[in-house]
Short mmCIF file of C-alpha atoms and ligand atoms in Angstrom, two decimals:
data_model
loop_
_atom_site.label_atom_id
_atom_site.label_comp_id
_atom_site.label_asym_id
_atom_site.label_seq_id
_atom_site.Cartn_x
_atom_site.Cartn_y
_atom_site.Cartn_z
CA MET A 1 0.07 -0.01 -0.14
CA LYS A 2 0.88 3.71 -0.67
CA LEU A 3 1.34 6.14 2.05
CA THR A 4 -0.15 9.31 1.00
CA GLY A 5 -0.19 11.42 3.87
CA ILE A 6 0.01 11.64 7.89
CA GLU A 7 -1.74 13.60 10.19
CA LEU A 8 -0.07 14.48 13.58
CA LEU A 9 -2.44 15.55 16.35
CA ARG A 10 -2.17 16.57 19.93
CA VAL A 11 -5.44 15.75 22.45
CA GLU A 12 -5.41 16.95 25.85
CA LEU A 13 -7.59 14.91 28.18
CA PRO A 14 -7.78 16.01 31.86
CA LEU A 15 -7.34 13.40 34.38
CA VAL A 16 -10.15 12.56 36.85
CA THR A 17 -7.27 12.07 39.64
CA PRO A 18 -3.76 13.36 39.31
CA PHE A 19 -1.31 10.62 38.54
CA ARG A 20 1.83 10.94 40.32
CA THR A 21 4.77 8.45 40.54
CA SER A 22 8.40 8.46 41.48
CA PHE A 23 9.29 11.02 38.17
CA GLY A 24 6.50 13.45 38.51
CA ILE A 25 2.78 14.42 38.49
CA GLU A 26 0.35 14.59 35.68
CA HIS A 27 -2.77 16.43 35.90
CA SER A 28 -3.53 15.72 31.99
CA ARG A 29 -2.81 13.52 29.40
CA ASN A 30 -1.09 15.28 26.52
CA ALA A 31 -1.49 12.16 23.62
CA LEU A 32 0.19 12.38 20.08
CA LEU A 33 -1.96 10.76 17.62
CA VAL A 34 -0.89 9.61 14.24
CA ARG A 35 -3.16 9.12 11.36
CA ALA A 36 -1.80 7.31 8.68
CA VAL A 37 -3.35 7.87 5.13
CA THR A 38 -2.80 5.41 2.17
CA ASP A 39 -4.38 4.32 -0.91
CA VAL A 40 -6.48 1.67 0.95
CA GLY A 41 -7.41 3.45 3.65
CA GLU A 42 -6.46 5.18 6.90
CA GLY A 43 -5.06 4.06 10.40
CA TRP A 44 -4.37 5.19 13.82
CA GLY A 45 -1.54 5.19 16.21
CA GLU A 46 -0.95 6.71 19.43
CA CYS A 47 2.54 7.85 20.78
CA VAL A 48 2.93 7.15 24.52
CA SER A 49 5.49 9.89 25.24
CA ILE A 50 4.87 12.14 28.01
CA ASP A 51 5.49 16.05 27.88
CA GLU A 52 8.81 15.58 29.70
CA PRO A 53 11.86 12.91 29.34
CA SER A 54 11.37 11.88 32.66
CA PHE A 55 10.04 8.33 32.07
CA SER A 56 12.58 7.77 29.54
CA SER A 57 14.74 9.90 27.38
CA GLU A 58 11.46 10.45 24.97
CA TYR A 59 8.93 13.41 25.36
CA THR A 60 6.24 14.54 22.98
CA ASP A 61 7.98 17.65 21.30
CA GLY A 62 10.98 15.52 20.27
CA ALA A 63 8.74 12.87 19.23
CA ILE A 64 7.09 15.06 16.94
CA ASP A 65 10.17 16.61 15.68
CA VAL A 66 11.72 13.07 14.90
CA LEU A 67 8.64 12.03 13.29
CA ARG A 68 8.54 14.93 10.87
CA ARG A 69 12.35 15.00 10.04
CA PHE A 70 13.45 11.77 10.46
CA LEU A 71 10.89 9.16 10.43
CA ILE A 72 8.32 10.00 8.11
CA PRO A 73 9.92 11.43 4.84
CA PRO A 74 11.55 7.97 4.20
CA LEU A 75 8.15 6.25 4.05
CA MET A 76 6.15 8.93 2.78
CA GLY A 77 4.87 8.38 -1.22
CA THR A 78 6.23 5.03 -0.93
CA ASP A 79 4.87 1.53 -0.97
CA VAL A 80 5.10 0.15 2.54
CA THR A 81 3.91 -2.73 4.73
CA ALA A 82 4.07 -2.73 8.32
CA ILE A 83 6.62 -5.34 8.49
CA GLU A 84 8.83 -2.99 6.58
CA VAL A 85 8.45 0.19 8.84
CA ALA A 86 10.91 -0.62 11.54
CA PRO A 87 13.64 -2.07 9.14
CA ARG A 88 13.24 1.12 6.97
CA ILE A 89 13.61 3.57 9.96
CA ALA A 90 16.24 1.67 11.77
CA ALA A 91 19.16 4.03 10.86
CA ILE A 92 17.58 6.34 13.39
CA LYS A 93 18.76 5.59 16.57
CA GLY A 94 16.47 5.16 19.59
CA HIS A 95 12.83 7.31 19.78
CA ARG A 96 11.00 4.03 19.70
CA MET A 97 7.75 5.57 21.28
CA ALA A 98 7.73 7.74 17.83
CA LYS A 99 8.56 4.60 15.69
CA ALA A 100 5.72 2.54 17.43
CA ALA A 101 3.27 5.15 16.98
CA LEU A 102 4.10 5.25 13.10
CA GLU A 103 4.11 1.56 12.66
CA THR A 104 0.86 1.16 14.40
CA ALA A 105 -0.83 3.61 12.36
CA ILE A 106 0.49 1.77 9.41
CA LEU A 107 -0.35 -1.39 10.52
CA ASP A 108 -3.86 -0.25 11.55
CA ALA A 109 -4.34 1.05 8.10
CA GLU A 110 -3.07 -2.32 6.30
CA LEU A 111 -5.33 -4.58 8.91
CA ARG A 112 -8.39 -2.30 8.22
CA SER A 113 -7.81 -3.03 4.49
CA THR A 114 -8.31 -6.81 4.88
CA ALA A 115 -10.63 -6.71 7.57
CA THR A 116 -8.34 -8.39 10.05
CA SER A 117 -7.94 -7.49 13.54
CA LEU A 118 -4.93 -6.65 15.34
CA ALA A 119 -5.34 -8.95 18.09
CA SER A 120 -5.80 -11.93 15.21
CA ARG A 121 -2.61 -10.37 13.50
CA LEU A 122 -0.63 -10.74 16.78
CA GLY A 123 -1.89 -14.28 17.47
CA GLY A 124 -4.05 -13.26 20.32
CA ILE A 125 -6.66 -15.88 21.37
CA ALA A 126 -8.11 -14.26 24.43
CA SER A 127 -11.80 -12.64 23.79
CA SER A 128 -11.22 -10.95 27.36
CA VAL A 129 -8.30 -10.27 29.38
CA PRO A 130 -7.66 -9.38 33.14
CA VAL A 131 -6.67 -5.91 34.12
CA GLY A 132 -5.89 -4.02 37.05
CA VAL A 133 -5.28 -0.72 38.03
CA SER A 134 -2.27 1.46 38.66
CA VAL A 135 -2.31 3.72 41.48
CA GLY A 136 -0.46 6.94 42.01
CA ILE A 137 1.46 8.15 45.12
CA ARG A 138 -0.85 10.21 47.24
CA ASP A 139 -0.37 12.57 50.35
CA THR A 140 -1.82 10.72 52.70
CA LEU A 141 -3.03 6.96 53.88
CA PRO A 142 -6.48 7.69 54.09
CA GLU A 143 -6.65 9.25 50.47
CA LEU A 144 -4.67 6.10 49.37
CA LEU A 145 -7.09 3.65 51.15
CA ASP A 146 -10.00 5.60 49.37
CA GLU A 147 -8.92 5.61 46.00
CA VAL A 148 -8.06 1.82 46.09
CA SER A 149 -11.61 1.18 47.65
CA GLY A 150 -13.28 3.18 44.77
CA TYR A 151 -11.37 0.77 42.41
CA ILE A 152 -12.04 -2.57 43.95
CA GLU A 153 -15.96 -1.41 44.12
CA ASP A 154 -15.39 -0.81 40.31
CA GLY A 155 -14.43 -4.45 39.79
CA TYR A 156 -10.59 -4.32 39.87
CA ARG A 157 -9.00 -7.20 41.69
CA ARG A 158 -5.33 -6.07 40.99
CA ILE A 159 -3.85 -3.19 42.39
CA LYS A 160 -0.24 -1.74 41.76
CA LEU A 161 0.91 0.85 44.02
CA LYS A 162 3.36 3.59 42.73
CA ILE A 163 6.18 3.55 45.37
CA GLU A 164 9.42 5.83 45.96
CA PRO A 165 11.60 6.23 48.98
CA GLY A 166 9.56 7.28 51.88
CA TRP A 167 6.08 5.97 50.27
CA ASP A 168 6.65 2.05 50.31
CA LEU A 169 6.41 -0.19 53.11
CA VAL A 170 3.99 1.84 54.95
CA PRO A 171 1.28 2.26 52.14
CA VAL A 172 1.96 -1.37 51.23
CA ARG A 173 1.47 -2.59 54.64
CA ALA A 174 -1.75 -0.31 55.03
CA VAL A 175 -3.50 -1.61 51.50
CA ARG A 176 -2.66 -5.47 52.31
CA ASP A 177 -3.84 -5.18 56.16
CA HIS A 178 -7.23 -3.14 54.71
CA PHE A 179 -7.89 -5.36 51.78
CA GLY A 180 -6.80 -8.74 53.11
CA PRO A 181 -4.55 -11.43 51.62
CA ASP A 182 -6.56 -12.22 48.57
CA LEU A 183 -6.00 -8.89 47.10
CA MET A 184 -3.61 -9.51 44.02
CA LEU A 185 -1.14 -6.47 45.02
CA GLN A 186 2.45 -5.45 43.08
CA VAL A 187 4.27 -2.15 43.38
CA ASP A 188 6.12 0.02 40.50
CA ALA A 189 9.16 1.98 41.72
CA ASN A 190 10.07 3.66 38.22
CA THR A 191 13.73 3.12 38.94
CA ALA A 192 13.11 5.55 42.10
CA TYR A 193 15.93 3.26 44.16
CA THR A 194 19.69 2.50 44.12
CA PRO A 195 21.78 0.08 45.33
CA VAL A 196 22.12 1.17 48.93
CA ASP A 197 18.35 0.38 49.18
CA LEU A 198 18.82 -3.37 48.72
CA ARG A 199 17.97 -4.39 52.16
CA HIS A 200 15.37 -1.90 52.71
CA LEU A 201 13.36 -3.40 49.62
CA VAL A 202 13.79 -7.08 50.96
CA LYS A 203 11.42 -5.88 53.67
CA LEU A 204 8.69 -5.65 50.97
CA ASP A 205 8.79 -9.77 50.76
CA ASP A 206 6.49 -9.55 54.05
CA PHE A 207 3.31 -8.39 51.95
CA GLY A 208 3.04 -11.22 49.59
CA LEU A 209 3.30 -9.14 46.47
CA THR A 210 2.67 -10.41 43.03
CA LEU A 211 5.74 -8.45 41.82
CA ILE A 212 8.09 -5.47 42.11
CA GLU A 213 8.81 -3.52 38.89
CA GLN A 214 11.77 -1.55 37.98
CA PRO A 215 13.35 -0.58 41.17
CA PHE A 216 16.57 0.45 40.14
CA ASP A 217 18.01 2.41 37.09
CA GLU A 218 17.00 1.21 33.70
CA GLU A 219 20.60 0.75 33.01
CA ASP A 220 21.51 -1.33 36.27
CA MET A 221 21.06 -4.79 35.81
CA ARG A 222 23.22 -5.67 38.41
CA SER A 223 20.96 -4.35 41.13
CA HIS A 224 18.19 -5.92 39.83
CA ILE A 225 20.00 -9.29 39.79
CA ARG A 226 21.27 -8.86 43.47
CA LEU A 227 17.72 -8.20 44.72
CA ARG A 228 16.44 -11.09 42.97
CA ALA A 229 18.93 -13.07 44.79
CA MET A 230 18.19 -11.63 48.13
CA SER A 231 14.13 -11.05 48.09
CA SER A 232 11.49 -13.67 47.53
CA THR A 233 9.13 -11.04 45.84
CA PRO A 234 9.14 -11.66 42.18
CA ILE A 235 11.23 -8.75 40.15
CA CYS A 236 9.68 -7.44 37.03
CA LEU A 237 11.47 -5.15 34.51
CA ASP A 238 9.59 -2.11 32.80
CA GLU A 239 12.11 0.73 31.57
CA SER A 240 15.10 -1.61 30.93
CA VAL A 241 13.37 -4.00 28.29
CA VAL A 242 13.55 -1.69 25.37
CA SER A 243 13.60 -4.78 23.01
CA ALA A 244 13.56 -8.50 22.34
CA ARG A 245 17.16 -8.60 22.65
CA ALA A 246 17.17 -6.80 25.94
CA ALA A 247 14.57 -8.93 27.09
CA ALA A 248 16.54 -12.06 26.14
CA ASP A 249 19.50 -10.50 27.72
CA ALA A 250 17.78 -9.66 31.07
CA ILE A 251 16.31 -13.13 31.28
CA ILE A 252 19.47 -14.93 30.68
CA MET A 253 21.41 -13.01 33.20
CA GLY A 254 19.00 -13.67 35.87
CA ALA A 255 17.67 -9.86 36.18
CA CYS A 256 13.93 -10.42 36.00
CA ASP A 257 11.07 -13.07 36.83
CA ILE A 258 8.56 -11.38 34.80
CA VAL A 259 8.16 -8.69 32.12
CA ASN A 260 5.94 -5.82 31.63
CA ILE A 261 5.64 -4.93 28.01
CA LYS A 262 4.91 -1.73 26.79
CA PRO A 263 4.39 -1.58 23.12
CA GLY A 264 5.56 2.17 22.93
CA ARG A 265 8.91 1.50 24.84
CA VAL A 266 9.99 -1.20 22.64
CA GLY A 267 9.13 0.02 19.06
CA GLY A 268 5.79 -0.84 18.37
CA TYR A 269 3.35 -4.22 18.61
CA LEU A 270 5.29 -6.21 16.26
CA GLU A 271 8.29 -6.04 18.69
CA ALA A 272 6.05 -6.27 21.55
CA ALA A 273 4.99 -9.65 20.29
CA ARG A 274 8.35 -10.67 19.87
CA ILE A 275 9.49 -10.16 23.34
CA HIS A 276 6.25 -11.95 24.19
CA ASP A 277 7.53 -15.09 22.24
CA VAL A 278 11.28 -14.68 23.92
CA CYS A 279 9.55 -14.74 27.45
CA ALA A 280 7.33 -17.48 26.59
CA ALA A 281 10.26 -19.66 25.38
CA HIS A 282 11.90 -19.00 28.59
CA GLY A 283 9.01 -19.64 30.83
CA ILE A 284 8.70 -15.92 32.03
CA PRO A 285 5.44 -14.72 32.55
CA VAL A 286 4.46 -11.07 30.80
CA TRP A 287 1.44 -8.38 31.32
CA CYS A 288 0.75 -5.48 29.05
CA GLY A 289 1.93 -2.41 30.71
CA GLY A 290 0.29 0.88 30.19
CA MET A 291 0.99 4.82 29.93
CA VAL A 292 -2.27 6.35 30.40
CA GLU A 293 -3.53 5.85 26.73
CA THR A 294 -6.58 7.35 25.18
CA GLY A 295 -8.76 4.56 23.83
CA ILE A 296 -6.87 4.42 20.49
CA GLY A 297 -3.55 3.22 22.53
CA ARG A 298 -5.90 1.13 24.79
CA ALA A 299 -7.44 -1.01 22.06
CA ALA A 300 -4.38 -1.86 20.67
CA ASN A 301 -2.88 -2.99 24.04
CA LEU A 302 -5.92 -5.16 24.45
CA ALA A 303 -5.27 -6.96 21.42
CA LEU A 304 -1.68 -7.44 22.54
CA ALA A 305 -2.54 -8.80 25.74
CA ALA A 306 -4.84 -11.48 24.18
CA MET A 307 -1.70 -13.36 23.26
CA PRO A 308 -1.47 -16.26 25.03
CA GLY A 309 1.67 -15.78 27.67
CA PHE A 310 -0.17 -12.38 28.83
CA VAL A 311 -1.05 -14.21 31.98
CA LEU A 312 -0.89 -11.50 34.60
CA PRO A 313 -3.00 -8.60 34.78
CA GLY A 314 -2.37 -5.59 32.39
CA ASP A 315 -2.37 -1.92 33.50
CA ILE A 316 -5.41 -1.47 31.15
CA SER A 317 -8.14 -0.03 33.09
CA ALA A 318 -11.51 1.63 32.20
CA SER A 319 -11.67 4.98 30.17
CA ASP A 320 -13.10 6.24 33.37
CA ARG A 321 -10.31 5.58 35.58
CA TYR A 322 -8.42 8.20 33.59
CA PHE A 323 -10.73 10.40 31.99
CA ASP A 324 -14.16 11.90 32.06
CA HIS A 325 -14.46 12.16 28.40
CA ASP A 326 -12.30 9.53 26.29
CA ILE A 327 -12.06 10.22 22.57
CA THR A 328 -13.30 6.59 21.73
CA GLU A 329 -16.36 4.79 22.95
CA PRO A 330 -15.19 4.20 26.60
CA PHE A 331 -13.72 0.85 27.45
CA VAL A 332 -15.29 -0.61 30.94
CA VAL A 333 -14.14 -3.29 33.10
CA ASP A 334 -16.46 -6.20 34.16
CA SER A 335 -16.68 -7.38 37.79
CA GLY A 336 -14.76 -9.91 37.30
CA SER A 337 -11.61 -7.30 36.56
CA ALA A 338 -11.40 -8.18 32.75
CA MET A 339 -12.11 -6.23 29.68
CA ARG A 340 -13.01 -7.12 26.48
CA VAL A 341 -10.67 -7.58 23.39
CA PRO A 342 -11.87 -5.49 20.33
CA THR A 343 -12.69 -7.78 17.37
CA GLY A 344 -13.38 -5.11 14.46
CA PRO A 345 -10.73 -4.61 12.05
CA GLY A 346 -7.44 -3.11 12.85
CA ILE A 347 -7.07 -1.60 16.53
CA GLY A 348 -10.99 -2.03 16.36
CA VAL A 349 -11.91 1.17 17.46
CA ASP A 350 -12.24 4.85 15.80
CA PRO A 351 -11.98 8.25 17.32
CA LEU A 352 -15.38 9.74 17.78
CA PRO A 353 -15.26 13.10 15.75
CA ASP A 354 -16.98 15.14 18.38
CA ALA A 355 -14.68 13.99 21.17
CA LEU A 356 -11.52 14.22 19.14
CA ALA A 357 -12.20 17.66 17.82
CA ALA A 358 -12.83 19.05 21.44
CA ALA A 359 -9.77 17.10 22.75
CA THR A 360 -7.43 18.24 19.81
CA THR A 361 -5.20 21.21 20.80
CA TRP A 362 -2.82 21.07 17.52
CA ARG A 363 -2.82 19.55 14.31
CA GLU A 364 -0.52 19.23 11.33
CA TRP A 365 -0.88 17.61 8.07
CA ILE A 366 2.07 15.95 6.36
CA PRO A 367 1.12 15.37 2.71
CA ALA A 368 3.11 13.19 0.41
CA THR A 369 4.32 15.72 -2.00
CA ASP A 370 6.43 17.78 0.84
CA SER A 371 8.97 14.84 0.89
CA ALA A 372 8.41 12.08 -1.72
CA GLY A 373 10.84 11.58 -4.38
O1 OSB B 1 5.59 2.74 34.92
O2 OSB B 1 4.01 1.70 34.57
C1 OSB B 1 4.60 2.54 34.51
C2 OSB B 1 2.10 5.13 33.26
C3 OSB B 1 2.96 6.40 33.11
C4 OSB B 1 4.39 6.19 32.77
C5 OSB B 1 4.61 4.96 33.53
C6 OSB B 1 3.85 3.94 33.92
C7 OSB B 1 2.58 4.18 34.06
C8 OSB B 1 1.63 3.15 35.01
C9 OSB B 1 0.38 2.76 34.04
O3 OSB B 1 1.97 2.87 35.90
C10 OSB B 1 -0.75 3.48 34.29
C11 OSB B 1 -1.76 3.21 33.37
O4 OSB B 1 -1.63 3.41 32.16
O5 OSB B 1 -2.85 2.85 33.76
MG1 MG B 2 6.24 0.69 35.23
#
């Protein structure tokens, strides 16, 4: 198929609750959407970068710049299939979130043109997948317990608490004591700890956690290996796993028991599926991470999470956990903490025109004539 144009859109969706992590606080989601226009129809992708380079080195203004100047031009006006996208832009280093959004938009267009769902393209088999909710750092314990209670009433059976030095053992103990041993509970530090914290983190073993996610710096494999040897809590990597190769290396060197797969972080859904396969071959359970996506990114994440190795609940919560008004039909969680996988062509959802228009703060149309040879 021929790529004839790309539209970049920024949308701003206010969050129903501010989301605080060890690396910052967000009051609204400023998402970047990519609409690929081809001779066989169009497709959508969402770039999961955030405003500042604080989760990883990527940030949204940078993603727009690299898409416009380096990633879109080599593809524009040419014949392209989704599997060719990554090799054709591989000379550009890094920028995996930007690459993922572009590849997803092209993949969505391709799949829609053959009425194939993304889930079936990736080898997804589940019609519904287990999901949980990621709970930000709060100012007080009562606020945290209130927030978690609300999610449990909504149907969630798996809670992930964001932690950082000074907000770890006490909130984890409070949630475990208040909601009891049956609640599936895990924590995510987003790289906030250093090797001097190793013995402190072992104390989390008392709380029956499903996993601890990325306690140390993304490049600090050694501390993850050491913690894994000292602690009985399973170690999960997020930020460190930027590719299937990185996943294989982390597993072989004994740095993790579990892998969080985020398509944006690894350059797209095709690489994400490869990570699934690498992990499956090693008996490593995986789950689908989240980056506070709009309905566009959420739909695609559900398709990925339908693959058989996704045995742990994903960070794929209902639209109303994040936004009053999503830009797609809202996603809902059922009373059993599960969410349906879209079955329609491509990612299976479309932006609602009015909701998209209301949320859009900026758009740029990049036609083929600008750059095609
Ligand atoms: O580390 O998993 C993370 C959100 C933004 C940036 C990083 C992370 C998160 C989450 C998932 O915890 C939140 C969600 O999408 O539900
Ligand atoms: Mg994480």
